[in-house]
XYZ file of C-alpha atoms in Angstrom:
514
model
C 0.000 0.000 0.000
C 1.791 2.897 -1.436
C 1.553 6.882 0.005
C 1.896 8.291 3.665
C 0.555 5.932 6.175
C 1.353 7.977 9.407
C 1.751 6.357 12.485
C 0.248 2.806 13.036
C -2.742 2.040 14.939
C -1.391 0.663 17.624
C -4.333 0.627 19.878
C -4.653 -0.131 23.556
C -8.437 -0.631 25.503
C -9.099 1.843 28.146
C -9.580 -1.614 30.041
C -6.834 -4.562 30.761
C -9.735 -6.941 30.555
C -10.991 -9.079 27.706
C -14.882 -9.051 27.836
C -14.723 -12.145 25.182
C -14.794 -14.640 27.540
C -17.830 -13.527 29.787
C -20.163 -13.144 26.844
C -18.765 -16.821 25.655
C -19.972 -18.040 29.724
C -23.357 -16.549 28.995
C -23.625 -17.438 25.632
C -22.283 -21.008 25.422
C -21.565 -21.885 29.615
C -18.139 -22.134 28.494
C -15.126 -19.669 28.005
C -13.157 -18.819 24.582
C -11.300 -21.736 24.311
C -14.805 -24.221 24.885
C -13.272 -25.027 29.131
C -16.467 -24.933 31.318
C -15.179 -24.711 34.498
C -11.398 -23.110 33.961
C -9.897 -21.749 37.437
C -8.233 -19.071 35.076
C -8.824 -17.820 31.634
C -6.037 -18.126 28.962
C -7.216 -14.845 27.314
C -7.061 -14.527 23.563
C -3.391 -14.465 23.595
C -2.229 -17.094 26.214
C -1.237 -14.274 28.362
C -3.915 -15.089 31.224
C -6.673 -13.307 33.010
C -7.961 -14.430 36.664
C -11.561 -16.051 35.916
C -13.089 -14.219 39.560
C -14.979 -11.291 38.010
C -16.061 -12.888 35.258
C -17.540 -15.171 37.705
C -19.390 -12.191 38.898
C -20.410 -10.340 35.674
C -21.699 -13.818 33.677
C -24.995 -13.662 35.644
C -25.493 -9.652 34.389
C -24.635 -10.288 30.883
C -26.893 -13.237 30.668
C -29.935 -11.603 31.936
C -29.244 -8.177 31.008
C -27.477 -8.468 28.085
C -23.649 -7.257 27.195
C -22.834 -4.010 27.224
C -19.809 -2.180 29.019
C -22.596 -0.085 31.699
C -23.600 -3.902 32.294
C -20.459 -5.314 32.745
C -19.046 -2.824 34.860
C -22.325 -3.261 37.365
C -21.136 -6.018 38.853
C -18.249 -4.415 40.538
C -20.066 -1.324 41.077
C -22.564 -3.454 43.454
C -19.994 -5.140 45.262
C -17.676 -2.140 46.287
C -20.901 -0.282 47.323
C -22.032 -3.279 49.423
C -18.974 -3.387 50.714
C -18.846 0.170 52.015
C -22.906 -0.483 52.856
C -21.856 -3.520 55.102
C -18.726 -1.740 56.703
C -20.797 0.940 57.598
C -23.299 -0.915 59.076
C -21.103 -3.087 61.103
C -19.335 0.133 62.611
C -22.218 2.388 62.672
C -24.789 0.326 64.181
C -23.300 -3.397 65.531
C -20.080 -1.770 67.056
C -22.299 1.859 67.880
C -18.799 3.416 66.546
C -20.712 6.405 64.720
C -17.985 9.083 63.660
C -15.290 6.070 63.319
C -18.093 4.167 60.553
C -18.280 7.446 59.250
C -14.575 8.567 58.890
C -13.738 5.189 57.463
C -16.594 5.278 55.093
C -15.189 9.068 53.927
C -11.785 8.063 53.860
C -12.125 4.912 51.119
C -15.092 7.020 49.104
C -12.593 9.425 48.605
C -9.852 7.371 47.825
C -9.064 7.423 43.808
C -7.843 3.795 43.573
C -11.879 2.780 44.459
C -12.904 5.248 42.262
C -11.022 4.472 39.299
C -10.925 0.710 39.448
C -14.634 0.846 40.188
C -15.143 2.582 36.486
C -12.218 0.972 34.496
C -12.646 -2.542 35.059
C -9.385 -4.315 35.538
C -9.935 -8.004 37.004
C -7.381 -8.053 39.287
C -9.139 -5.133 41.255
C -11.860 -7.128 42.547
C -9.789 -9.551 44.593
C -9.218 -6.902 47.167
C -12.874 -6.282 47.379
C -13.464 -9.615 47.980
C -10.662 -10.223 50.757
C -12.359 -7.258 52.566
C -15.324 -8.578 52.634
C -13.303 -11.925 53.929
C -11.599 -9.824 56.618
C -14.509 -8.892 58.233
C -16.093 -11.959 58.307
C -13.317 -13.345 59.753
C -13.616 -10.289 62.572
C -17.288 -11.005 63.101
C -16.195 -15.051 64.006
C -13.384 -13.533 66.614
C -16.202 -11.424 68.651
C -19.107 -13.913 68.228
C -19.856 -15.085 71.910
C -21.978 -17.887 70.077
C -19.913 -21.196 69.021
C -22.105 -21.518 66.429
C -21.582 -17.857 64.746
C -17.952 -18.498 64.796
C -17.896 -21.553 62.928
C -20.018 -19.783 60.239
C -18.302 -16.561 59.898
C -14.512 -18.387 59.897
C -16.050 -20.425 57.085
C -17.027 -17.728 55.243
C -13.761 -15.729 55.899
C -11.689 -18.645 54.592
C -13.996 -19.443 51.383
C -13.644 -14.874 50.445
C -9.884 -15.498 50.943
C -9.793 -18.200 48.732
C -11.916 -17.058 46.062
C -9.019 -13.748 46.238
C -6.261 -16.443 45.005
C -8.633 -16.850 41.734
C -8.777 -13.024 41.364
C -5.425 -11.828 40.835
C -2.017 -14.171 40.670
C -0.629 -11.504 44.019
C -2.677 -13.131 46.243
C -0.895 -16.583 45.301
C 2.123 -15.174 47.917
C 0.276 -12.564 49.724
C -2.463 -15.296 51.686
C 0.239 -17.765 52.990
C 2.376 -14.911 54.765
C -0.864 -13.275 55.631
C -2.543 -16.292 57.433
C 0.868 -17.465 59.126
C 0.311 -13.493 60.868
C -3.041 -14.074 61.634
C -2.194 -17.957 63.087
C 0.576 -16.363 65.633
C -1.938 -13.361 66.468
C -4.525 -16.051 67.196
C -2.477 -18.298 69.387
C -0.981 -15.731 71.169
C -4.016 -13.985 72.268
C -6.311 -16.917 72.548
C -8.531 -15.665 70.074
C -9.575 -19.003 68.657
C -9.645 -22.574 69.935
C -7.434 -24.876 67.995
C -10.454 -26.892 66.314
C -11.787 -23.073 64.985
C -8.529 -22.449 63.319
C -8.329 -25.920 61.955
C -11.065 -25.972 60.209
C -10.308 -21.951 58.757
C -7.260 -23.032 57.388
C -8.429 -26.511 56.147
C -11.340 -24.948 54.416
C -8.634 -22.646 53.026
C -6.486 -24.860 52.217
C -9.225 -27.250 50.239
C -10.146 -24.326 48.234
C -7.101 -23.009 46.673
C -5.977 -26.523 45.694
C -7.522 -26.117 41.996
C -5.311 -22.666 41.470
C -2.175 -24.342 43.542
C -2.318 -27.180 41.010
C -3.156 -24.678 38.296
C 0.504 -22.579 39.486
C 2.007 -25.968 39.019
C 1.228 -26.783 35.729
C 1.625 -23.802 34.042
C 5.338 -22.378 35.868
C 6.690 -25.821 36.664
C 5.561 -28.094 33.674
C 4.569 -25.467 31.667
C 1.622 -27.650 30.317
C 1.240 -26.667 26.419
C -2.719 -28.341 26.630
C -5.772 -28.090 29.035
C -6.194 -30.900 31.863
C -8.020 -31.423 34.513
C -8.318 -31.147 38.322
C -11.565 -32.979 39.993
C -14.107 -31.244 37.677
C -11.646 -27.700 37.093
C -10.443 -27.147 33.747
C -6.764 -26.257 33.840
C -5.891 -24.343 31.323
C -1.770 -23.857 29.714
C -0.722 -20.237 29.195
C 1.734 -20.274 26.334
C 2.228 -16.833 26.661
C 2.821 -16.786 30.769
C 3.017 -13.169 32.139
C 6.124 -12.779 34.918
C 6.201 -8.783 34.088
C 4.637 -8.329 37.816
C 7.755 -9.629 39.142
C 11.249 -8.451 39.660
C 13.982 -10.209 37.824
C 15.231 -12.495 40.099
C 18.235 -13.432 37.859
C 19.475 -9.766 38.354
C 23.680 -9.363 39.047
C 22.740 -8.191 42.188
C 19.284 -9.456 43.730
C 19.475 -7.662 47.159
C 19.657 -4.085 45.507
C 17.333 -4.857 43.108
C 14.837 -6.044 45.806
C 15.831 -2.507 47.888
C 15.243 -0.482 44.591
C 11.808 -1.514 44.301
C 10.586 -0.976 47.651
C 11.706 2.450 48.018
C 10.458 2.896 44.300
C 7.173 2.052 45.612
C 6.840 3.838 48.772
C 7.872 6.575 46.484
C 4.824 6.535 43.904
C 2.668 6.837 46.952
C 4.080 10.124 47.881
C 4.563 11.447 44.473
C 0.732 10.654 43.710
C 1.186 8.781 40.674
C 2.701 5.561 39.231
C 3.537 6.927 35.706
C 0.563 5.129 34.095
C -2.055 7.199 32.839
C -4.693 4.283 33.135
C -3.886 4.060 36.850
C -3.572 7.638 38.469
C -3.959 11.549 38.494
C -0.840 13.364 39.549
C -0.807 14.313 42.384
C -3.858 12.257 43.643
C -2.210 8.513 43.313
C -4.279 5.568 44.428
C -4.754 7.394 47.719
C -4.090 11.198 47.827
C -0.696 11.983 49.367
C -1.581 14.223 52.066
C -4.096 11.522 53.452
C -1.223 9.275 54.389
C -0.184 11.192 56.790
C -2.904 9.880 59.056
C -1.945 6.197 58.644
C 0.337 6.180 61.064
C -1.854 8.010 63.273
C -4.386 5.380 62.774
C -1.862 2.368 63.506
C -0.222 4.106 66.786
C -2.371 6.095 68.360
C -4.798 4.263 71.325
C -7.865 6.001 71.185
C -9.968 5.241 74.689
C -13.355 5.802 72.800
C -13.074 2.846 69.699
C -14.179 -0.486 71.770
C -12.032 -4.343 72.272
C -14.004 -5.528 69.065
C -13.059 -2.797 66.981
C -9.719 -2.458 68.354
C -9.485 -6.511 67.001
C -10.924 -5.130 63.466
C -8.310 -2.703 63.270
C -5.349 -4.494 64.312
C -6.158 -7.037 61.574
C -5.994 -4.289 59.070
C -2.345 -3.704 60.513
C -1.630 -7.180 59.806
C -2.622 -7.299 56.770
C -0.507 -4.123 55.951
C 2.382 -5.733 57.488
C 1.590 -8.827 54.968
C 2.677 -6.828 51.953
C 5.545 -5.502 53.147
C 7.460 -8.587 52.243
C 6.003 -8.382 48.719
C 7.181 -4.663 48.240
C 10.727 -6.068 47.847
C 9.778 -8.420 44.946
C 6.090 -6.937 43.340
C 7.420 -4.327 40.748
C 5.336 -1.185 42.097
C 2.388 -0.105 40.556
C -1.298 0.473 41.797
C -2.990 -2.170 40.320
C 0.456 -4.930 41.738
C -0.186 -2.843 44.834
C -3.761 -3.460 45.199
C -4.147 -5.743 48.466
C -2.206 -2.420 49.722
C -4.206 0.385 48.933
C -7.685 -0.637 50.401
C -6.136 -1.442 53.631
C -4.349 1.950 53.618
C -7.563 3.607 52.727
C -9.594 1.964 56.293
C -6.605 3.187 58.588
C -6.654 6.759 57.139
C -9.834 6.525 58.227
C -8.895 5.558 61.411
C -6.328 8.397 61.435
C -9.246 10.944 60.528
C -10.757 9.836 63.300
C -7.801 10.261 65.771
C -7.194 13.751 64.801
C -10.880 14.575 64.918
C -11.248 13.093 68.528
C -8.249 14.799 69.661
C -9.351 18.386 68.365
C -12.269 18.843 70.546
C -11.078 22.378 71.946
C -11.535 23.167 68.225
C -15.351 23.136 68.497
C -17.308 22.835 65.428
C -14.492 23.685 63.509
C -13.127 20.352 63.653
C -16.109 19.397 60.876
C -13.280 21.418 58.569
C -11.873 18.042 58.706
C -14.261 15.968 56.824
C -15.444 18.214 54.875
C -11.771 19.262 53.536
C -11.223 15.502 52.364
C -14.386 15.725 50.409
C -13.737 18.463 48.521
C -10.196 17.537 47.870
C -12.114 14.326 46.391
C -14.296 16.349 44.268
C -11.705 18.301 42.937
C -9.587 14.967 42.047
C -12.905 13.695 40.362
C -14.217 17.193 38.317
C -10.831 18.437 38.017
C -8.690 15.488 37.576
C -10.606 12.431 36.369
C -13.015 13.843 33.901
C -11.261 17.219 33.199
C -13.175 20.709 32.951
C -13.320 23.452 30.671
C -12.373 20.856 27.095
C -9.908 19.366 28.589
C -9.917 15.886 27.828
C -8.024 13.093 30.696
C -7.376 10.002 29.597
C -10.405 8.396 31.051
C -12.860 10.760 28.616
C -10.567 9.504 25.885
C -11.388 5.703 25.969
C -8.812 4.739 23.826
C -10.712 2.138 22.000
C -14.557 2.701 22.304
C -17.167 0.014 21.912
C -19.539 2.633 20.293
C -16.030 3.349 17.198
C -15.899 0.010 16.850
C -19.445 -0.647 16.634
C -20.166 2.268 13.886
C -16.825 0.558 11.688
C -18.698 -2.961 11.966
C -22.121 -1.716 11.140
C -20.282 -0.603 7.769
C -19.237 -3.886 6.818
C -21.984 -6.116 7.529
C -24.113 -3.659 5.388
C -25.429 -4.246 1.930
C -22.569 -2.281 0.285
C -19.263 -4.126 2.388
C -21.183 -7.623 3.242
C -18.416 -9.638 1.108
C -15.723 -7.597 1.439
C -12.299 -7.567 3.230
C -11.538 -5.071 5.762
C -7.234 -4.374 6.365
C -6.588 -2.984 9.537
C -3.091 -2.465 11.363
C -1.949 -4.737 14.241
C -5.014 -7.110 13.977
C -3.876 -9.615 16.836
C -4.581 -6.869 19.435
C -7.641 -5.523 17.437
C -9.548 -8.714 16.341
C -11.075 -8.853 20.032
C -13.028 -5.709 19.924
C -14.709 -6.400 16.591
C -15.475 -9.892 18.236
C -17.513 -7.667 21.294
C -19.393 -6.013 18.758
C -20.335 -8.787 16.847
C -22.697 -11.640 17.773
C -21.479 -14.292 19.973
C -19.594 -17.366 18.451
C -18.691 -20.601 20.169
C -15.005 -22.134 20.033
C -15.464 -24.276 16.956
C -16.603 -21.076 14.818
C -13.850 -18.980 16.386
C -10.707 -21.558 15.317
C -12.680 -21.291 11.868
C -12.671 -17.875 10.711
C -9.309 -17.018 12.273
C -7.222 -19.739 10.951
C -6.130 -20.959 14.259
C -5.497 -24.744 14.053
C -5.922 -24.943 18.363
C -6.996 -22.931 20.985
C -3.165 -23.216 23.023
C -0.502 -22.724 20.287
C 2.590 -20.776 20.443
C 1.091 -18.344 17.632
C -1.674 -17.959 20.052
C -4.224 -15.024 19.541
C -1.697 -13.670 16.528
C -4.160 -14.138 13.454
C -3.810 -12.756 9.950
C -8.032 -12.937 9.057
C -10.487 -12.627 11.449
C -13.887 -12.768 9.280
C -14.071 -10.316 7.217
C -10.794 -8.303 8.758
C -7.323 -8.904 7.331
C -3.928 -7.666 9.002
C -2.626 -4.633 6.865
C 0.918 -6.643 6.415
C -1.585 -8.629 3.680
C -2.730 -5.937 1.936
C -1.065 -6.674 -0.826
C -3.516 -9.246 -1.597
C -6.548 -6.990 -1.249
C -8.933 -6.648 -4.301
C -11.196 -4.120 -5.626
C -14.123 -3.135 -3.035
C -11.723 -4.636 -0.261
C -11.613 -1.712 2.720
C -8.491 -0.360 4.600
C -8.477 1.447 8.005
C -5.702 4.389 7.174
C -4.542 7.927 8.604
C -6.324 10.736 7.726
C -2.791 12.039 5.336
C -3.131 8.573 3.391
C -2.919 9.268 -0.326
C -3.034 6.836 -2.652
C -4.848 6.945 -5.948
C -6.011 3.295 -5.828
C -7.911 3.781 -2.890
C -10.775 6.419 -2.634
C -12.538 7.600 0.987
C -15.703 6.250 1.976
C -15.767 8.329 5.443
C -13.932 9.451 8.104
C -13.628 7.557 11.407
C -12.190 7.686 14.762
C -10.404 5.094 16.483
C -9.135 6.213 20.225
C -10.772 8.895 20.003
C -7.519 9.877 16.964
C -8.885 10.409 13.320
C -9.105 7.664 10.223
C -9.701 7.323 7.318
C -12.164 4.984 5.975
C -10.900 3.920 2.229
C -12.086 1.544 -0.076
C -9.668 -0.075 -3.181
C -10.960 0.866 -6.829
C -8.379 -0.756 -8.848
């Protein structure tokens, strides 16, 4: 294809997520790759994707129908339960009234909820869900009745499992975690020996699919799916590490030193350097916030009762929990996840420190509150969606179902129905064409992209995809055949049918004549 092409189209999703597989579960009960009951989703290119949230979202699309407000509802619901059911268990169980309300303040205005609450990124839910594990774990230590316990420790230890099929951190985070929580146990006679037992056996039993799952792919590296009882164990030919550190550095010690300092850093600065992640200078949680967390951990506040004092020194432990990851985790906020809601409950504890210890201030201490709030608006009006035309980069979408949607509409019509459409770096684009398009099962999928299995090395890297063709073939396009180029493209053997916008950037929409 002759003339100025311009930059390629090298497009990225406003969302790390593939939808594909949820609208497959609805669709067909089974995922991509025809697995009904995978304990992790190979994704479209091997890479992986953690299988919890779709778990979530396949009930929504199924009723409702897909769509992106749809399949972002899911986790919507659940962080606002979540802050619903903290709430309630400080406000009115515990009769801690300004503390429920502090806390409540200080994760609603923390950006990391905000943001992962609108861009979906899997991995985000798991720390919803080990909250919601955490405090039923709390609820079982202050139960009086034997029965309670029992329930509530269950329930803890099946949330904490279902974390370890939400995002790959949890994998090392829950062992040192629940060797903390055994030697705080013990040590303060919190639970009988028979109550912890059965906690970390039901743990334990749980997480044996995803343990045998870690086994297969980083220690066989399995190149077909198997099975475990009646889990489908998928192979990831295309196994992510880029979480990690490289442990094969010269000099392992530094390197370990260099990336927790880089991380304690990118909490201070307010930003991790990815635009998908953070607002300078608001970060996952605003900078100035903080401050109170180690207010929150050391001070001894006379008002906050035993039981919540036993809520709140669990969130200590699992702060300390990370810590050892911080040396090995490279630092982002989405690596840094199990971090930032904890953070986010003992700023509110902090707030509520500083507030208690103010009282000669009168009402002027309500400055307090009502400070944080507006600092959150401003992040949100200012920040996140941008005022006055200027456009952040969560206005921008990158890739947008409703571009994608208007491009498809094009070629199914009357005039395109049997024609080819080239487009630049098809592997990464074939997936959002898929979304707009009706659902197709496995078998259909290996035929119309050429794929000979679902687990090959070439994984996910097609050259057709229906009617779409990777530009590096457009040498064997024909007359009516369409081409996605930029809007400088001049070439007189192609002629413009419209313009287009991809990312939000402008296209051209041209169609060969000779």
């Amino acid at each position: 294809m002759e003339g100025k092409r311009g930059s390629e189209c090298l497009l990225k999703s406003v969302s790390n997520i593939d939808f594909n597989p949820v609208r497959s579960f609805a669709s067909f009960g089974t995922d991509i790759h025809g697995l009904h009951f995978p304990v992790y989703l190979s994704s479209v290119w091997g890479q992986g994707q953690s299988v919890l949230y779709a778990i979530f979202s396949v009930p929504f699309v199924r009723i409702f129908g897909f769509s992106i407000l749809i399949f972002r509802l899911p986790f919507v619901l659940l962080t606002f339960s979540l802050l619903v059911f903290l709430f309630a268990l400080l406000y009115f169980k515990m009769k801690q009234r300004k503390l429920a309300t502090f806390i409540n303040i200080a994760i609603i205005t923390t950006p990391w909820m905000f943001i992962s609450s609108r861009w979906i990124l899997d991995a985000n839910v798991a720390p919803v869900i080990f909250l919601f594990g955490v405090l039923s774990i709390w609820l079982g230590l202050v139960s009086t009745a034997s029965s309670h316990r029992y329930i509530y420790l269950v329930l803890g230890a099946v949330l904490l499992a279902l974390t370890t099929y939400g995002y790959i951190t949890a994998w090392m985070y829950l062992p040192i975690l629940c060797v903390l929580y055994l030697i705080y146990f013990l040590r303060n006679k919190l639970l009988r020996t028979r109550e912890y037992l059965l906690f970390t056996v039901t743990l334990v039993i749980l997480v044996l699919p995803i343990i045998y799952f870690a086994y297969k792919v980083n220690l066989v590296h399995a190149s077909s799916a198997s099975k475990f009882l009646i889990f489908d164990i998928p192979p990831l030919p295309s196994n992510r590490v880029e979480s990690l550190i490289d442990f094969n550095q010269s000099n392992l010690l530094l390197g370990m030193l260099k990336n927790f300092f880089n991380g304690i850093t990118i909490y201070f600065k307010g930003t991790d350097g990815l635009a998908w992640n953070s607002v300078a200078p608001f970060g996952a949680i605003m900078p100035w916030t903080l401050l109170f967390v180690p207010i929150g951990v050391f001070a001894k506040n006379t008002a906050i009762n035993d039981k919540v004092r036993q809520f709140k020194k669990l969130i200590c432990l699992n702060i300390v929990a990370f810590i050892p990851l911080m040396f090995v985790v490279l630092p982002n906020y989405n690596h840094w996840n199990f971090l930032n809601i904890n953070l986010s409950i003992m700023v509110g504890f902090g707030l509520y420190e500083v507030f208690s210890s103010i009282k000669n201030m009168g009402k002027f201490r309500i400055l307090l509150p009502i400070i944080t709030l507006l600092l959150f608006i401003w992040f949100v009006g200012q920040a996140y969606f941008g005022v006055g035309g200027k456009e952040t980069f969560y206005e921008s979408q990158q890739v947008s179902y409703t571009e994608v949607e208007k491009i498809n509409t094009i070629m199914q019509g009357k005039e395109f129905n049997e024609k080819r459409l080239f487009i630049n770096n098809l592997p990464r684009m074939f997936p959002y064409f898929r979304l707009v398009q009706q659902p197709i099962n496995n078998h259909t999928y290996l035929s119309i992209s050429g794929q000979k299995n679902n687990f090959g090395k070439n994984m996910g890297l097609v050259k057709r995809y229906g009617y779409l063709r990777d530009m590096s073939t457009v040498g064997k396009s024909k007359p009516g055949d369409v081409a996605i180029v930029a809007p400088d493209f001049i070439d007189s053997n192609w002629e413009k049918i419209t313009d287009i916008t991809i990312g939000g950037a402008p296209y051209l929409l041209v169609r060969k004549i000779v």
